[in-house]
């Protein structure tokens, strides 16, 4: 996907969904983080350890993004 289309899609994708959809996705990402952490704790192969570190870091970045979006879209903002 060309960079400009990718950027447009990523910046717009969470503007179309509802707040409850966003909170549901946040819960899914939290499970991804937990799974990557559990896999990391039980891995012994260096390549798998690296892989689980990358998975966890990617999920944490996505979680951070989603939290920012949720704060922006929150129906309870005073």
mmCIF file of N, CA, C and O in Angstrom:
data_model
loop_
_atom_site.group_PDB
_atom_site.id
_atom_site.type_symbol
_atom_site.label_atom_id
_atom_site.label_comp_id
_atom_site.label_asym_id
_atom_site.label_seq_id
_atom_site.Cartn_x
_atom_site.Cartn_y
_atom_site.Cartn_z
ATOM 1 N N UNK A 1 0.844 -1.165 0.000
ATOM 2 C CA UNK A 1 0.000 0.000 0.000
ATOM 3 C C UNK A 1 0.897 1.239 0.000
ATOM 4 O O UNK A 1 1.797 1.349 0.825
ATOM 5 N N UNK A 2 0.638 2.196 -0.885
ATOM 6 C CA UNK A 2 1.452 3.417 -0.903
ATOM 7 C C UNK A 2 1.371 4.144 0.440
ATOM 8 O O UNK A 2 0.362 4.104 1.127
ATOM 9 N N UNK A 3 2.465 4.828 0.786
ATOM 10 C CA UNK A 3 2.552 5.483 2.093
ATOM 11 C C UNK A 3 1.420 6.471 2.340
ATOM 12 O O UNK A 3 0.881 6.528 3.431
ATOM 13 N N UNK A 4 1.069 7.256 1.342
ATOM 14 C CA UNK A 4 0.030 8.266 1.556
ATOM 15 C C UNK A 4 -1.319 7.617 1.836
ATOM 16 O O UNK A 4 -2.074 8.070 2.681
ATOM 17 N N UNK A 5 -1.620 6.511 1.159
ATOM 18 C CA UNK A 5 -2.875 5.805 1.421
ATOM 19 C C UNK A 5 -2.826 5.156 2.796
ATOM 20 O O UNK A 5 -3.796 5.218 3.551
ATOM 21 N N UNK A 6 -1.704 4.547 3.134
ATOM 22 C CA UNK A 6 -1.544 3.922 4.449
ATOM 23 C C UNK A 6 -1.750 4.965 5.545
ATOM 24 O O UNK A 6 -2.461 4.721 6.507
ATOM 25 N N UNK A 7 -1.127 6.136 5.397
ATOM 26 C CA UNK A 7 -1.255 7.189 6.400
ATOM 27 C C UNK A 7 -2.710 7.639 6.519
ATOM 28 O O UNK A 7 -3.233 7.795 7.617
ATOM 29 N N UNK A 8 -3.386 7.829 5.392
ATOM 30 C CA UNK A 8 -4.782 8.262 5.408
ATOM 31 C C UNK A 8 -5.637 7.217 6.112
ATOM 32 O O UNK A 8 -6.449 7.543 6.962
ATOM 33 N N UNK A 9 -5.428 5.962 5.787
ATOM 34 C CA UNK A 9 -6.220 4.894 6.378
ATOM 35 C C UNK A 9 -6.001 4.835 7.883
ATOM 36 O O UNK A 9 -6.953 4.772 8.650
ATOM 37 N N UNK A 10 -4.745 4.871 8.317
ATOM 38 C CA UNK A 10 -4.455 4.766 9.742
ATOM 39 C C UNK A 10 -4.997 5.956 10.514
ATOM 40 O O UNK A 10 -5.467 5.809 11.632
ATOM 41 N N UNK A 11 -4.944 7.134 9.948
ATOM 42 C CA UNK A 11 -5.413 8.306 10.678
ATOM 43 C C UNK A 11 -6.929 8.388 10.696
ATOM 44 O O UNK A 11 -7.507 9.030 11.557
ATOM 45 N N UNK A 12 -7.596 7.722 9.760
ATOM 46 C CA UNK A 12 -9.041 7.824 9.638
ATOM 47 C C UNK A 12 -9.784 6.608 10.175
ATOM 48 O O UNK A 12 -10.956 6.707 10.493
ATOM 49 N N UNK A 13 -9.131 5.485 10.289
ATOM 50 C CA UNK A 13 -9.839 4.249 10.592
ATOM 51 C C UNK A 13 -10.583 4.305 11.919
ATOM 52 O O UNK A 13 -11.676 3.785 12.037
ATOM 53 N N UNK A 14 -10.052 4.960 12.914
ATOM 54 C CA UNK A 14 -10.703 5.002 14.214
ATOM 55 C C UNK A 14 -11.679 6.166 14.354
ATOM 56 O O UNK A 14 -12.353 6.270 15.347
ATOM 57 N N UNK A 15 -11.771 7.003 13.351
ATOM 58 C CA UNK A 15 -12.743 8.093 13.370
ATOM 59 C C UNK A 15 -14.117 7.581 12.955
ATOM 60 O O UNK A 15 -15.110 8.188 13.262
ATOM 61 N N UNK A 16 -14.160 6.467 12.254
ATOM 62 C CA UNK A 16 -15.419 5.937 11.746
ATOM 63 C C UNK A 16 -16.115 5.022 12.739
ATOM 64 O O UNK A 16 -17.304 4.841 12.667
ATOM 65 N N UNK A 17 -15.375 4.406 13.645
ATOM 66 C CA UNK A 17 -15.958 3.458 14.579
ATOM 67 C C UNK A 17 -16.552 4.144 15.794
ATOM 68 O O UNK A 17 -16.337 5.328 16.034
ATOM 69 N N UNK A 18 -17.297 3.382 16.548
ATOM 70 C CA UNK A 18 -17.880 3.930 17.766
ATOM 71 C C UNK A 18 -16.894 3.804 18.924
ATOM 72 O O UNK A 18 -15.917 3.062 18.848
ATOM 73 N N UNK A 19 -17.193 4.491 19.988
ATOM 74 C CA UNK A 19 -16.348 4.426 21.179
ATOM 75 C C UNK A 19 -16.327 3.003 21.730
ATOM 76 O O UNK A 19 -15.287 2.512 22.146
ATOM 77 N N UNK A 20 -17.463 2.324 21.708
ATOM 78 C CA UNK A 20 -17.506 0.950 22.229
ATOM 79 C C UNK A 20 -16.689 0.006 21.354
ATOM 80 O O UNK A 20 -16.060 -0.923 21.875
ATOM 81 N N UNK A 21 -16.674 0.227 20.040
ATOM 82 C CA UNK A 21 -15.815 -0.584 19.160
ATOM 83 C C UNK A 21 -14.351 -0.374 19.513
ATOM 84 O O UNK A 21 -13.558 -1.312 19.532
ATOM 85 N N UNK A 22 -14.002 0.855 19.796
ATOM 86 C CA UNK A 22 -12.628 1.193 20.144
ATOM 87 C C UNK A 22 -12.226 0.546 21.470
ATOM 88 O O UNK A 22 -11.145 -0.018 21.578
ATOM 89 N N UNK A 23 -13.102 0.586 22.460
ATOM 90 C CA UNK A 23 -12.777 -0.041 23.743
ATOM 91 C C UNK A 23 -12.678 -1.555 23.599
ATOM 92 O O UNK A 23 -11.861 -2.182 24.280
ATOM 93 N N UNK A 24 -13.472 -2.126 22.716
ATOM 94 C CA UNK A 24 -13.372 -3.568 22.447
ATOM 95 C C UNK A 24 -12.006 -3.896 21.838
ATOM 96 O O UNK A 24 -11.356 -4.862 22.230
ATOM 97 N N UNK A 25 -11.569 -3.086 20.892
ATOM 98 C CA UNK A 25 -10.266 -3.317 20.275
ATOM 99 C C UNK A 25 -9.133 -3.133 21.289
ATOM 100 O O UNK A 25 -8.147 -3.866 21.257
ATOM 101 N N UNK A 26 -9.282 -2.200 22.196
ATOM 102 C CA UNK A 26 -8.281 -2.013 23.251
ATOM 103 C C UNK A 26 -8.167 -3.285 24.091
ATOM 104 O O UNK A 26 -7.066 -3.722 24.420
ATOM 105 N N UNK A 27 -9.297 -3.883 24.423
ATOM 106 C CA UNK A 27 -9.274 -5.127 25.204
ATOM 107 C C UNK A 27 -8.564 -6.240 24.438
ATOM 108 O O UNK A 27 -7.799 -7.021 25.026
ATOM 109 N N UNK A 28 -8.789 -6.315 23.139
ATOM 110 C CA UNK A 28 -8.115 -7.328 22.317
ATOM 111 C C UNK A 28 -6.604 -7.106 22.290
ATOM 112 O O UNK A 28 -5.827 -8.062 22.378
ATOM 113 N N UNK A 29 -6.197 -5.868 22.179
ATOM 114 C CA UNK A 29 -4.762 -5.553 22.146
ATOM 115 C C UNK A 29 -4.124 -5.877 23.492
ATOM 116 O O UNK A 29 -2.993 -6.369 23.541
ATOM 117 N N UNK A 30 -4.835 -5.644 24.581
ATOM 118 C CA UNK A 30 -4.303 -6.009 25.901
ATOM 119 C C UNK A 30 -4.051 -7.512 25.981
ATOM 120 O O UNK A 30 -3.047 -7.952 26.543
ATOM 121 N N UNK A 31 -4.954 -8.304 25.386
ATOM 122 C CA UNK A 31 -4.757 -9.756 25.345
ATOM 123 C C UNK A 31 -3.546 -10.116 24.490
ATOM 124 O O UNK A 31 -2.804 -11.044 24.816
ATOM 125 N N UNK A 32 -3.333 -9.392 23.392
ATOM 126 C CA UNK A 32 -2.146 -9.615 22.555
ATOM 127 C C UNK A 32 -0.874 -9.349 23.342
ATOM 128 O O UNK A 32 0.108 -10.086 23.230
ATOM 129 N N UNK A 33 -0.880 -8.289 24.131
ATOM 130 C CA UNK A 33 0.287 -7.951 24.955
ATOM 131 C C UNK A 33 0.545 -9.061 25.971
ATOM 132 O O UNK A 33 1.679 -9.511 26.135
ATOM 133 N N UNK A 34 -0.503 -9.504 26.637
ATOM 134 C CA UNK A 34 -0.360 -10.581 27.625
ATOM 135 C C UNK A 34 0.168 -11.858 26.979
ATOM 136 O O UNK A 34 1.036 -12.531 27.544
ATOM 137 N N UNK A 35 -0.357 -12.187 25.800
ATOM 138 C CA UNK A 35 0.091 -13.396 25.107
ATOM 139 C C UNK A 35 1.562 -13.299 24.725
ATOM 140 O O UNK A 35 2.324 -14.249 24.931
ATOM 141 N N UNK A 36 1.968 -12.153 24.192
ATOM 142 C CA UNK A 36 3.377 -11.976 23.815
ATOM 143 C C UNK A 36 4.274 -12.062 25.047
ATOM 144 O O UNK A 36 5.345 -12.672 24.999
ATOM 145 N N UNK A 37 3.829 -11.477 26.163
ATOM 146 C CA UNK A 37 4.619 -11.540 27.397
ATOM 147 C C UNK A 37 4.737 -12.977 27.902
ATOM 148 O O UNK A 37 5.811 -13.403 28.329
ATOM 149 N N UNK A 38 3.640 -13.725 27.852
ATOM 150 C CA UNK A 38 3.672 -15.125 28.290
ATOM 151 C C UNK A 38 4.578 -15.967 27.399
ATOM 152 O O UNK A 38 5.346 -16.796 27.893
ATOM 153 N N UNK A 39 4.486 -15.755 26.098
ATOM 154 C CA UNK A 39 5.346 -16.491 25.171
ATOM 155 C C UNK A 39 6.817 -16.151 25.408
ATOM 156 O O UNK A 39 7.679 -17.025 25.391
ATOM 157 N N UNK A 40 7.080 -14.874 25.644
ATOM 158 C CA UNK A 40 8.444 -14.439 25.920
ATOM 159 C C UNK A 40 8.993 -15.119 27.171
ATOM 160 O O UNK A 40 10.132 -15.595 27.191
ATOM 161 N N UNK A 41 8.180 -15.180 28.216
ATOM 162 C CA UNK A 41 8.619 -15.780 29.476
ATOM 163 C C UNK A 41 8.967 -17.257 29.331
ATOM 164 O O UNK A 41 9.805 -17.768 30.071
ATOM 165 N N UNK A 42 8.325 -17.934 28.377
ATOM 166 C CA UNK A 42 8.521 -19.373 28.220
ATOM 167 C C UNK A 42 9.434 -19.747 27.064
ATOM 168 O O UNK A 42 9.654 -20.937 26.817
ATOM 169 N N UNK A 43 9.948 -18.774 26.355
ATOM 170 C CA UNK A 43 10.799 -19.058 25.194
ATOM 171 C C UNK A 43 12.242 -19.263 25.625
ATOM 172 O O UNK A 43 12.720 -18.660 26.582
ATOM 173 N N UNK A 44 12.923 -20.133 24.885
ATOM 174 C CA UNK A 44 14.347 -20.339 25.162
ATOM 175 C C UNK A 44 15.211 -20.085 23.924
ATOM 176 O O UNK A 44 16.386 -19.808 24.044
ATOM 177 N N UNK A 45 14.609 -20.150 22.750
ATOM 178 C CA UNK A 45 15.342 -19.905 21.508
ATOM 179 C C UNK A 45 15.525 -18.399 21.313
ATOM 180 O O UNK A 45 14.550 -17.644 21.397
ATOM 181 N N UNK A 46 16.742 -17.941 21.058
ATOM 182 C CA UNK A 46 16.981 -16.499 20.895
ATOM 183 C C UNK A 46 16.131 -15.843 19.802
ATOM 184 O O UNK A 46 15.683 -14.704 19.969
ATOM 185 N N UNK A 47 15.900 -16.554 18.712
ATOM 186 C CA UNK A 47 15.072 -15.975 17.646
ATOM 187 C C UNK A 47 13.624 -15.797 18.103
ATOM 188 O O UNK A 47 12.975 -14.799 17.780
ATOM 189 N N UNK A 48 13.112 -16.765 18.842
ATOM 190 C CA UNK A 48 11.745 -16.637 19.356
ATOM 191 C C UNK A 48 11.656 -15.542 20.411
ATOM 192 O O UNK A 48 10.670 -14.801 20.452
ATOM 193 N N UNK A 49 12.669 -15.440 21.238
ATOM 194 C CA UNK A 49 12.685 -14.375 22.243
ATOM 195 C C UNK A 49 12.602 -13.020 21.552
ATOM 196 O O UNK A 49 11.784 -12.163 21.920
ATOM 197 N N UNK A 50 13.421 -12.818 20.521
ATOM 198 C CA UNK A 50 13.379 -11.560 19.761
ATOM 199 C C UNK A 50 11.994 -11.336 19.155
ATOM 200 O O UNK A 50 11.453 -10.228 19.193
ATOM 201 N N UNK A 51 11.433 -12.385 18.590
ATOM 202 C CA UNK A 51 10.121 -12.286 17.964
ATOM 203 C C UNK A 51 9.053 -11.846 18.957
ATOM 204 O O UNK A 51 8.232 -10.980 18.659
ATOM 205 N N UNK A 52 9.068 -12.431 20.149
ATOM 206 C CA UNK A 52 8.072 -12.077 21.155
ATOM 207 C C UNK A 52 8.291 -10.671 21.699
ATOM 208 O O UNK A 52 7.331 -9.977 22.048
ATOM 209 N N UNK A 53 9.533 -10.235 21.753
ATOM 210 C CA UNK A 53 9.806 -8.850 22.148
ATOM 211 C C UNK A 53 9.202 -7.898 21.120
ATOM 212 O O UNK A 53 8.527 -6.928 21.477
ATOM 213 N N UNK A 54 9.428 -8.176 19.838
ATOM 214 C CA UNK A 54 8.866 -7.332 18.781
ATOM 215 C C UNK A 54 7.343 -7.348 18.805
ATOM 216 O O UNK A 54 6.700 -6.311 18.657
ATOM 217 N N UNK A 55 6.747 -8.525 18.998
ATOM 218 C CA UNK A 55 5.285 -8.634 19.068
ATOM 219 C C UNK A 55 4.744 -7.784 20.218
ATOM 220 O O UNK A 55 3.761 -7.060 20.048
ATOM 221 N N UNK A 56 5.364 -7.919 21.374
ATOM 222 C CA UNK A 56 4.910 -7.158 22.537
ATOM 223 C C UNK A 56 5.064 -5.666 22.344
ATOM 224 O O UNK A 56 4.152 -4.900 22.667
ATOM 225 N N UNK A 57 6.193 -5.256 21.798
ATOM 226 C CA UNK A 57 6.415 -3.825 21.560
ATOM 227 C C UNK A 57 5.429 -3.263 20.542
ATOM 228 O O UNK A 57 4.920 -2.154 20.709
ATOM 229 N N UNK A 58 5.159 -4.013 19.482
ATOM 230 C CA UNK A 58 4.193 -3.561 18.471
ATOM 231 C C UNK A 58 2.802 -3.426 19.089
ATOM 232 O O UNK A 58 2.097 -2.444 18.843
ATOM 233 N N UNK A 59 2.418 -4.395 19.889
ATOM 234 C CA UNK A 59 1.108 -4.345 20.528
ATOM 235 C C UNK A 59 1.035 -3.172 21.511
ATOM 236 O O UNK A 59 0.000 -2.510 21.602
ATOM 237 N N UNK A 60 2.112 -2.907 22.234
ATOM 238 C CA UNK A 60 2.125 -1.783 23.170
ATOM 239 C C UNK A 60 1.996 -0.446 22.433
ATOM 240 O O UNK A 60 1.308 0.469 22.906
ATOM 241 N N UNK A 61 2.639 -0.320 21.291
ATOM 242 C CA UNK A 61 2.516 0.907 20.487
ATOM 243 C C UNK A 61 1.076 1.079 20.006
ATOM 244 O O UNK A 61 0.522 2.182 20.038
ATOM 245 N N UNK A 62 0.484 -0.010 19.529
ATOM 246 C CA UNK A 62 -0.897 0.043 19.064
ATOM 247 C C UNK A 62 -1.830 0.384 20.224
ATOM 248 O O UNK A 62 -2.762 1.178 20.073
ATOM 249 N N UNK A 63 -1.578 -0.200 21.385
ATOM 250 C CA UNK A 63 -2.374 0.090 22.583
ATOM 251 C C UNK A 63 -2.302 1.579 22.915
ATOM 252 O O UNK A 63 -3.331 2.209 23.187
ATOM 253 N N UNK A 64 -1.109 2.140 22.868
ATOM 254 C CA UNK A 64 -0.928 3.561 23.149
ATOM 255 C C UNK A 64 -1.733 4.416 22.173
ATOM 256 O O UNK A 64 -2.396 5.381 22.575
ATOM 257 N N UNK A 65 -1.674 4.063 20.908
ATOM 258 C CA UNK A 65 -2.439 4.782 19.894
ATOM 259 C C UNK A 65 -3.934 4.701 20.179
ATOM 260 O O UNK A 65 -4.650 5.704 20.131
ATOM 261 N N UNK A 66 -4.411 3.505 20.488
ATOM 262 C CA UNK A 66 -5.840 3.316 20.744
ATOM 263 C C UNK A 66 -6.302 4.076 21.981
ATOM 264 O O UNK A 66 -7.403 4.636 21.999
ATOM 265 N N UNK A 67 -5.478 4.109 23.006
ATOM 266 C CA UNK A 67 -5.823 4.860 24.215
ATOM 267 C C UNK A 67 -5.963 6.344 23.890
ATOM 268 O O UNK A 67 -6.909 7.006 24.341
ATOM 269 N N UNK A 68 -5.052 6.875 23.084
ATOM 270 C CA UNK A 68 -5.153 8.281 22.683
ATOM 271 C C UNK A 68 -6.444 8.535 21.919
ATOM 272 O O UNK A 68 -7.118 9.542 22.140
ATOM 273 N N UNK A 69 -6.791 7.615 21.026
ATOM 274 C CA UNK A 69 -8.029 7.763 20.263
ATOM 275 C C UNK A 69 -9.242 7.689 21.186
ATOM 276 O O UNK A 69 -10.192 8.451 21.031
ATOM 277 N N UNK A 70 -9.217 6.773 22.131
ATOM 278 C CA UNK A 70 -10.338 6.626 23.059
ATOM 279 C C UNK A 70 -10.520 7.885 23.900
ATOM 280 O O UNK A 70 -11.650 8.315 24.141
ATOM 281 N N UNK A 71 -9.426 8.466 24.347
ATOM 282 C CA UNK A 71 -9.515 9.703 25.127
ATOM 283 C C UNK A 71 -10.123 10.817 24.296
ATOM 284 O O UNK A 71 -10.906 11.624 24.790
ATOM 285 N N UNK A 72 -9.751 10.840 23.020
ATOM 286 C CA UNK A 72 -10.270 11.880 22.124
ATOM 287 C C UNK A 72 -11.759 11.690 21.850
ATOM 288 O O UNK A 72 -12.516 12.643 21.746
ATOM 289 N N UNK A 73 -12.202 10.423 21.742
ATOM 290 C CA UNK A 73 -13.592 10.130 21.400
ATOM 291 C C UNK A 73 -14.480 9.882 22.605
ATOM 292 O O UNK A 73 -15.671 9.682 22.441
ATOM 293 N N UNK A 74 -13.927 9.899 23.781
ATOM 294 C CA UNK A 74 -14.657 9.544 24.988
ATOM 295 C C UNK A 74 -15.948 10.352 25.128
ATOM 296 O O UNK A 74 -15.924 11.584 25.084
ATOM 297 N N UNK A 75 -17.060 9.637 25.332
ATOM 298 C CA UNK A 75 -18.336 10.350 25.510
ATOM 299 C C UNK A 75 -18.442 11.035 26.862
ATOM 300 O O UNK A 75 -19.291 11.858 27.067
ATOM 301 N N UNK A 76 -17.542 10.716 27.791
ATOM 302 C CA UNK A 76 -17.625 11.269 29.143
ATOM 303 C C UNK A 76 -16.658 12.417 29.374
ATOM 304 O O UNK A 76 -16.370 12.756 30.513
ATOM 305 N N UNK A 77 -16.134 13.003 28.297
ATOM 306 C CA UNK A 77 -15.208 14.135 28.461
ATOM 307 C C UNK A 77 -15.985 15.335 28.964
ATOM 308 O O UNK A 77 -17.030 15.697 28.436
ATOM 309 N N UNK A 78 -15.481 15.947 30.034
ATOM 310 C CA UNK A 78 -16.178 17.094 30.631
ATOM 311 C C UNK A 78 -15.738 18.395 30.023
ATOM 312 O O UNK A 78 -14.629 18.636 29.735
#
